[in-house]
mmCIF file of C-alpha atoms in Angstrom:
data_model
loop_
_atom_site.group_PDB
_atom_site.id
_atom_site.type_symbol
_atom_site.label_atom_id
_atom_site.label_comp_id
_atom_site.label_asym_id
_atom_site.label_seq_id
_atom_site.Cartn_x
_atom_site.Cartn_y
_atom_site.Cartn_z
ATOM 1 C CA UNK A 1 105.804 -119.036 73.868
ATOM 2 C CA UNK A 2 106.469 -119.027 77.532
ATOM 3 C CA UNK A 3 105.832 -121.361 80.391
ATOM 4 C CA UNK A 4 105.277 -120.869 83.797
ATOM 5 C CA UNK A 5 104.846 -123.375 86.945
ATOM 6 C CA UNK A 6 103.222 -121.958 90.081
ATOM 7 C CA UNK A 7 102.752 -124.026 93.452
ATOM 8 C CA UNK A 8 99.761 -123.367 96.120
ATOM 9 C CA UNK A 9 101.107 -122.356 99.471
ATOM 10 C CA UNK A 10 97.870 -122.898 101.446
ATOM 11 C CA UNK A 11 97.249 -126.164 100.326
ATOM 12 C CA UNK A 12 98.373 -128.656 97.649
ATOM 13 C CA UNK A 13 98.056 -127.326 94.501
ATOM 14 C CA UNK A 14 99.886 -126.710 90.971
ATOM 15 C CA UNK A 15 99.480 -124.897 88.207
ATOM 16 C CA UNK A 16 101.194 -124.936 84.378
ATOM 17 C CA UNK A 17 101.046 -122.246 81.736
ATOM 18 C CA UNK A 18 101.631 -122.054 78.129
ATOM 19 C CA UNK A 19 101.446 -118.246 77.264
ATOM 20 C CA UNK A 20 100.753 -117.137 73.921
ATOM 21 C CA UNK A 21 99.947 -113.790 74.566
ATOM 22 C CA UNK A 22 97.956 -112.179 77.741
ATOM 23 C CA UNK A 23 94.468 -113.088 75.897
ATOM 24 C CA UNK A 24 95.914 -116.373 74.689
ATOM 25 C CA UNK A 25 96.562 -119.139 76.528
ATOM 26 C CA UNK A 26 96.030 -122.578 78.190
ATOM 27 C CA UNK A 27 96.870 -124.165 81.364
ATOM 28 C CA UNK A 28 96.488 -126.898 83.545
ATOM 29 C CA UNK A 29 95.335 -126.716 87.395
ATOM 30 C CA UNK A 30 95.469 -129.499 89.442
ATOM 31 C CA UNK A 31 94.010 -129.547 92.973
ATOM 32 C CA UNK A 32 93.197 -132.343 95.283
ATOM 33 C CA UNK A 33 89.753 -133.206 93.867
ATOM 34 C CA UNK A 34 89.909 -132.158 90.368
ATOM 35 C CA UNK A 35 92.450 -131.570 87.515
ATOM 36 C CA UNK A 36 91.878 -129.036 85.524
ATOM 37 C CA UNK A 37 92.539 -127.717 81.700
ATOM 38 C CA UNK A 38 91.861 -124.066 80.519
ATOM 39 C CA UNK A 39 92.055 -122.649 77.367
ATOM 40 C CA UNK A 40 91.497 -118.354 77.272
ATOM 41 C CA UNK A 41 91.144 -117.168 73.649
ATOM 42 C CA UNK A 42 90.181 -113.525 73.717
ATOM 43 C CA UNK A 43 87.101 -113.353 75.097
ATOM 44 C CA UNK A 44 86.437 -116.731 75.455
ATOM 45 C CA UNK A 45 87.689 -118.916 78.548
ATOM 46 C CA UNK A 46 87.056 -122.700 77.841
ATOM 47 C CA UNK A 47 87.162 -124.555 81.148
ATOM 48 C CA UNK A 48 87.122 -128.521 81.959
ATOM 49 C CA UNK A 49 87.393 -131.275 84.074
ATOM 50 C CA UNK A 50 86.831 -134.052 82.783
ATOM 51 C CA UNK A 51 83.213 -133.804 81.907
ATOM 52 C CA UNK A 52 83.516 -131.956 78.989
ATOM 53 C CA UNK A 53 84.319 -128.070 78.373
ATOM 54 C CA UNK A 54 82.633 -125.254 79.907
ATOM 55 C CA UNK A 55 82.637 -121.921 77.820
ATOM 56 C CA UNK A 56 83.031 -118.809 79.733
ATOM 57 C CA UNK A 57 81.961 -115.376 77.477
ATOM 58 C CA UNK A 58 83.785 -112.308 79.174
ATOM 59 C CA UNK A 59 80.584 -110.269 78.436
ATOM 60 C CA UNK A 60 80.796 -106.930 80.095
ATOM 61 C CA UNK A 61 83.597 -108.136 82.413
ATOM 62 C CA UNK A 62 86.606 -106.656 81.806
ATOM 63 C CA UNK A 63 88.843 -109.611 82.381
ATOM 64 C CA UNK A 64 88.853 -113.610 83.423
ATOM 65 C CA UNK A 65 89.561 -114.452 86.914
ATOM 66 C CA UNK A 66 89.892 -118.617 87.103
ATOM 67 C CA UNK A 67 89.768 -118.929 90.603
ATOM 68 C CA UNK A 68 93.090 -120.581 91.890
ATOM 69 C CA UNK A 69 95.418 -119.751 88.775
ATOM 70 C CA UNK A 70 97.888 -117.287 89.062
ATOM 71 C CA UNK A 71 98.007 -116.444 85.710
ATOM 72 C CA UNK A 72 95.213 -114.465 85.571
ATOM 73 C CA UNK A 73 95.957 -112.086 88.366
ATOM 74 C CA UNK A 74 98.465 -111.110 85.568
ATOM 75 C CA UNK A 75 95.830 -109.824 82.737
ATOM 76 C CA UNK A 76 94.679 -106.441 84.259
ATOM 77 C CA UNK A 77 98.518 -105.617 85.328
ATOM 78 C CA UNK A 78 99.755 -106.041 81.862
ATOM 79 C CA UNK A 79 96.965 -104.592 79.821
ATOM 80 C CA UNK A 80 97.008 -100.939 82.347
ATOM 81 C CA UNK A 81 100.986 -101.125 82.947
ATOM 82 C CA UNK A 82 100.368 -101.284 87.167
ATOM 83 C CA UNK A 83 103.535 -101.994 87.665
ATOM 84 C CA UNK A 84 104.647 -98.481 86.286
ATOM 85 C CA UNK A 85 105.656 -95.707 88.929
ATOM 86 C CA UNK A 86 103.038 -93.582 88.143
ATOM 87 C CA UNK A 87 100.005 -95.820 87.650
ATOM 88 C CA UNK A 88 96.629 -95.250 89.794
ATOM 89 C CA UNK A 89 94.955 -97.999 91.604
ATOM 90 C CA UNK A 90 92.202 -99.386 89.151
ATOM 91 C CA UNK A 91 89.063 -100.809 90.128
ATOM 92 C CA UNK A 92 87.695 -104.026 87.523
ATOM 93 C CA UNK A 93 84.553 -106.514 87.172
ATOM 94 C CA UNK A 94 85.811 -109.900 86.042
ATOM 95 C CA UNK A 95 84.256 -112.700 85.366
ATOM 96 C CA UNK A 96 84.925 -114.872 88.037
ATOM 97 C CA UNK A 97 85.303 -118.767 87.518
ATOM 98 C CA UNK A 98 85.229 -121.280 90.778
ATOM 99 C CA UNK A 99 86.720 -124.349 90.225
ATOM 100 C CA UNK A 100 85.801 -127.334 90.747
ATOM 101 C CA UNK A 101 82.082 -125.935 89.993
ATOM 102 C CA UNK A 102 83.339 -124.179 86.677
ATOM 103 C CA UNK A 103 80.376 -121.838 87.508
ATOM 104 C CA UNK A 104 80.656 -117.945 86.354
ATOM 105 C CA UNK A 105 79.766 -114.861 88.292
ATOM 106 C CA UNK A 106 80.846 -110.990 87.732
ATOM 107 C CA UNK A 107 82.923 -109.916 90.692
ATOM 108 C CA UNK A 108 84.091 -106.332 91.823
ATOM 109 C CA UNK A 109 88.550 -106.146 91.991
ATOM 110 C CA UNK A 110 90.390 -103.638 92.887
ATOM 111 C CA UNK A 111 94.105 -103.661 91.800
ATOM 112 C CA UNK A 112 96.637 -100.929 93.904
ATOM 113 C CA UNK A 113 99.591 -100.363 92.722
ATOM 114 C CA UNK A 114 102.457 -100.231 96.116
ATOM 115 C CA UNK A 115 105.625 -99.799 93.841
ATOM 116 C CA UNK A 116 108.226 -102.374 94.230
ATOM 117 C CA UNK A 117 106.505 -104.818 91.566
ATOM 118 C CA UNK A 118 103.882 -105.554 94.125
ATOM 119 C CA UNK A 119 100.697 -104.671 93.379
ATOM 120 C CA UNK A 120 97.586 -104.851 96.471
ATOM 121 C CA UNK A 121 94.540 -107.064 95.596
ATOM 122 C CA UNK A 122 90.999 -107.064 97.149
ATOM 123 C CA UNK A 123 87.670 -108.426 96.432
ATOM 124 C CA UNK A 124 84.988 -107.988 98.942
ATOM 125 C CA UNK A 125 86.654 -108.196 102.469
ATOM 126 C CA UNK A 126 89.755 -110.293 101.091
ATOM 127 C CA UNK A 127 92.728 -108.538 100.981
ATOM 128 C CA UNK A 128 96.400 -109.740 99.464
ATOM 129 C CA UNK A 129 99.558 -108.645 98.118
ATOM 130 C CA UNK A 130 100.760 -109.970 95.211
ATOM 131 C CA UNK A 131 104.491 -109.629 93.656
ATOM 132 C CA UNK A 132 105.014 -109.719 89.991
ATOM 133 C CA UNK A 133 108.341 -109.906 88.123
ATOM 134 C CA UNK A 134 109.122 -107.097 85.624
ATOM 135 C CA UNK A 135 107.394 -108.494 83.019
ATOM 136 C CA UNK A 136 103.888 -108.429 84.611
ATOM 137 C CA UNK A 137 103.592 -112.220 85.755
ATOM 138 C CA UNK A 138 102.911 -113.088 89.046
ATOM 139 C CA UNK A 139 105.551 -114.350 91.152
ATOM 140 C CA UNK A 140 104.397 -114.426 95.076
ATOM 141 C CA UNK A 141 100.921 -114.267 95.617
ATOM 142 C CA UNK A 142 100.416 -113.913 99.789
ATOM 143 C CA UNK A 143 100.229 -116.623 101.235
ATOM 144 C CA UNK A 144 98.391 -118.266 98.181
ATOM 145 C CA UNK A 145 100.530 -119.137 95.242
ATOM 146 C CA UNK A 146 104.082 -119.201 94.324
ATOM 147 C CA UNK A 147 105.973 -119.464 91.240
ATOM 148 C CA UNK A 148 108.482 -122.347 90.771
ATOM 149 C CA UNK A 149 109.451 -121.828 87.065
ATOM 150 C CA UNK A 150 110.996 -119.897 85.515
#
C-alpha cells in the first residue's frame, strides 16, 4: 500500500491517500467547509461528509473525477501509459463529483501527453498542466495542487 499527501495551492486545502491499486482506494479531503472521506472500489466511488455516504456508479464514464483530489487525475494516465514517449493525446467522459455537493455529472477530458512527465489537462475552457512522477501519480498540478509526501 502506498500513501500520498497533496496540499492545495489556490486555497487551503489537503488531501491523504491510501492506494491499493488505481481502482482501489480511499482518501480523505479536507477543505475549509467540509471534510471529506472517499472510498473508490472499481466502479464504485463512495463519497461522504458527514451525512452519510453517497454512492457514485461509473456507468458509461470511463473514469472518477472527485473534484479537488489529485489522485484521480492519476487513473486515466496509468490505465493508457500517457506518460510513455509515444502515447497520443486521449480524449475521456468521467464522472465528475463536486464536493461539498457530492453531486455527479458526466464531463468531457481531454488528457495530452507534452513529454517530460507532464501531461496537459482541459475540460471545457479550463486548461492546466499537470506533472506526474514516473510512476503515474500526480506531483504538481498548476497552480492547483501539490504533493507533499512522498
Amino acid at each position: 500500500m502506498r500513501t500520498f499527501v497533496w496540499q492545495g495551492i489556490d486555497e487551503p486545502r489537503m488531501e491523504i491517500v491510501r492506494v491499493e491499486s488505481p481502482d482501489r482506494a480511499r482518501g480523505t479531503l479536507i477543505g475549509l467547509v467540509y471534510e471529506l472521506r472517499w472510498e473508490l472500489d472499481g466502479s464504485e466511488l463512495i463519497v461522504d461528509i458527514g451525512a452519510g455516504p453517497v454512492r457514485h456508479t461509473l456507468g458509461e464514464a470511463d473514469f472518477f473525477d472527485l473534484q479537488h483530489s489529485a489522485y484521480f487525475n492519476s487513473l486515466p494516465v496509468l490505465h493508457d501509459h500517457l506518460l510513455s514517449n509515444a502515447a497520443p493525446p486521449r480524449d475521456y467522459t468521467m464522472r465528475f463529483v463536486s464536493v461539498p455537493r457530492l453531486s455527479s455529472e458526466l464531463t468531457a477530458q481531454r488528457y495530452e501527453p507534452r513529454g517530460d512527465d507532464v501531461v496537459g489537462f482541459a475540460s471545457g475552457d479550463y486548461h492546466a498542466e499537470i506533472e506526474f512522477d514516473r510512476d503515474g501519480f500526480v506531483v504538481t498540478y498548476q497552480d492547483y495542487i501539490r504533493r507533499l509526501h512522498p
